[in-house]
Coordinates of C-alpha atoms in Angstrom, one line a residue:
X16 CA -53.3 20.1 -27.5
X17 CA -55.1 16.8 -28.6
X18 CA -54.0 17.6 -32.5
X19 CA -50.5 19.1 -32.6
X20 CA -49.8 19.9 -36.7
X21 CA -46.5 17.4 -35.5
X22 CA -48.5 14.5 -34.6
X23 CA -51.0 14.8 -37.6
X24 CA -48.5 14.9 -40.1
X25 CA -46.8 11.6 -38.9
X26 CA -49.8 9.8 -38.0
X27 CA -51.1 10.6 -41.8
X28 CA -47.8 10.5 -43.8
X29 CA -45.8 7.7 -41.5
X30 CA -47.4 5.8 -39.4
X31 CA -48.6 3.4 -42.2
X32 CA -51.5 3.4 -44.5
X33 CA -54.1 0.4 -43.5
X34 CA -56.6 2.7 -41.5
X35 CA -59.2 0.5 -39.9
X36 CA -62.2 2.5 -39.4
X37 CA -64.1 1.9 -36.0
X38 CA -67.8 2.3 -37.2
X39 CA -68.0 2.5 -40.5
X40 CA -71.0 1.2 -42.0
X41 CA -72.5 1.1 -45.3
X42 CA -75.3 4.2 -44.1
X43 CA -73.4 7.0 -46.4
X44 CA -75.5 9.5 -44.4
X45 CA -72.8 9.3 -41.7
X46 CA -69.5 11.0 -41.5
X47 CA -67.4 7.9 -41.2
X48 CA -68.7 7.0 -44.8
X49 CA -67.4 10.2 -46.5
X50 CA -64.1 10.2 -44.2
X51 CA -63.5 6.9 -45.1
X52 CA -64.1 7.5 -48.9
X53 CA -61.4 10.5 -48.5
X54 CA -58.9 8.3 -46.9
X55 CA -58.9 6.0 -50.1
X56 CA -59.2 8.9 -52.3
X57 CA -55.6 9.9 -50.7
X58 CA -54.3 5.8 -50.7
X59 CA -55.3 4.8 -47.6
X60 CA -56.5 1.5 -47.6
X61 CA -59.3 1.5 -45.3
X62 CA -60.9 -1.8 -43.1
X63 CA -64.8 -1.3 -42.3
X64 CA -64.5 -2.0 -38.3
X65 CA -68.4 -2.6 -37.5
X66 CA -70.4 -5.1 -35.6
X67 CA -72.1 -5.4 -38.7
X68 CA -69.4 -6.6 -40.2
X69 CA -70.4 -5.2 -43.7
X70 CA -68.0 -4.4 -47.2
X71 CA -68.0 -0.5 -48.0
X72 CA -65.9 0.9 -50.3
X73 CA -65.1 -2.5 -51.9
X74 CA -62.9 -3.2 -48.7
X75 CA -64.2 -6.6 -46.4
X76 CA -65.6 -5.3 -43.2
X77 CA -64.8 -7.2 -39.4
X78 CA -66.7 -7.0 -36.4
X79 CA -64.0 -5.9 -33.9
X80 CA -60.3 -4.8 -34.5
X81 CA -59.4 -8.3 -32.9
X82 CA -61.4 -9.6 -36.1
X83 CA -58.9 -7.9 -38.3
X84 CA -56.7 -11.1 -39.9
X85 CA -54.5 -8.6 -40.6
X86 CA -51.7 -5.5 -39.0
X87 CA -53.6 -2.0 -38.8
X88 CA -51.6 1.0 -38.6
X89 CA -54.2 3.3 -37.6
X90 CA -57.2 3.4 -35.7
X91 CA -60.0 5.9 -37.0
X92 CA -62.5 6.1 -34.3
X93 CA -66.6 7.3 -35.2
X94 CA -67.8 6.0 -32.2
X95 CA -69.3 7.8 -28.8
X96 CA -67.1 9.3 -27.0
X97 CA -68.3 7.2 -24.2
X98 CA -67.6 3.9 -26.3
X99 CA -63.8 5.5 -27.7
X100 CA -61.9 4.4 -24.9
X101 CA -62.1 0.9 -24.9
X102 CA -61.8 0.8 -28.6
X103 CA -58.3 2.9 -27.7
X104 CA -57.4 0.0 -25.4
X105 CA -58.4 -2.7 -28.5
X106 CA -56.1 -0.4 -30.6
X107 CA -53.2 -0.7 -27.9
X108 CA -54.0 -4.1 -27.8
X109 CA -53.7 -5.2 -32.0
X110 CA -50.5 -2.9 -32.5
X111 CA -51.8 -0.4 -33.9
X112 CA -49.1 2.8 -34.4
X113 CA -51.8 4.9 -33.5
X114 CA -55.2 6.2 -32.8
X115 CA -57.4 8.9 -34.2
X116 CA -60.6 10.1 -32.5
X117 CA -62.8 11.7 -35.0
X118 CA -64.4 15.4 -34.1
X119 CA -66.5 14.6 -31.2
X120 CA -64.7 12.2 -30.0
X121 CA -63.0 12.6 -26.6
X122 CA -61.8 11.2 -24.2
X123 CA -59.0 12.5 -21.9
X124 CA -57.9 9.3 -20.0
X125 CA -58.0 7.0 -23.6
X126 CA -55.4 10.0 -24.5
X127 CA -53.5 9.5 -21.9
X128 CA -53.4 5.3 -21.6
X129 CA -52.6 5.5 -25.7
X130 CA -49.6 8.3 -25.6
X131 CA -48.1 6.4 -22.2
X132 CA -47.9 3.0 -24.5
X133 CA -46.2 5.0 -26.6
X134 CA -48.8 5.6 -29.7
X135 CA -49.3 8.6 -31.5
X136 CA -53.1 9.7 -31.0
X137 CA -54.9 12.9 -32.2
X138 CA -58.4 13.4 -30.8
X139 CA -61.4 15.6 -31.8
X140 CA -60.4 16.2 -35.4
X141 CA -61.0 14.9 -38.6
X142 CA -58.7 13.1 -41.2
X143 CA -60.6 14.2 -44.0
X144 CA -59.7 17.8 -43.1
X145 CA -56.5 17.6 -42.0
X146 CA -55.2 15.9 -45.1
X147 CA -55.7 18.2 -47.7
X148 CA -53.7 20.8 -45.5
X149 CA -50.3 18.1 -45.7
X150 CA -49.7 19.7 -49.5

């Protein structure tokens, strides 16, 4: 329900390809690291979204989405579930096309608030996966 093969396709072959990644640090022991390596790998240009604020992958990182000098097409969230829904409302917020929550990652009302303003959003799966299937 929170993935149609619909949605995933356009969010990953039309919505646009400056991904800012909610959470990515430079610790390459979490998933956001490797997803975020995969994105590029597939021309996605990817923005480091951290409090931290640190460059990975050679890309400048920002400490919020508002940070981001720049338009972001989609939002890759690897935060807590918790945490995802106001980064969703940030998301709504910047322009963003639309919203991805990692695997993990849900949050029912976010999902509802980000479809009614008229975003694509795919929640509790992973980019990285869903890619490779697009052929």
């Amino acid at each position: 329900m929170y993935g149609d093969p619909a949605t995933i396709r356009r969010i990953l072959r039309d919505s646009g390809d400056t991904w800012a990644v909610v959470g990515l640090s430079t610790n390459r022991n979490r998933a956001a690291y490797g997803v975020a390596g995969v994105l590029q790998r597939y021309g996605k240009r990817i923005v480091p979204v951290h409090p931290k604020a640190e460059a990975v992958h050679g890309e400048q990182g920002y400490p919020s989405l508002a940070a981001v000098p720049f338009p972001v097409d989609v939002v890759d969230v690897f935060v807590n579930s918790d945490a995802a829904g106001g980064i969703a409302d940030e998301a709504v917020e910047i322009g963003a096309k639309a919203v991805w929550f990692q695997l993990g990652v849900v949050d029912e009302a976010a999902y509802e608030k980000v479809r009614s303003a008229g975003l694509d959003m795919v929640m509790d799966r992973c980019p990285a996966i869903e890619i490779p299937r697009l052929g």
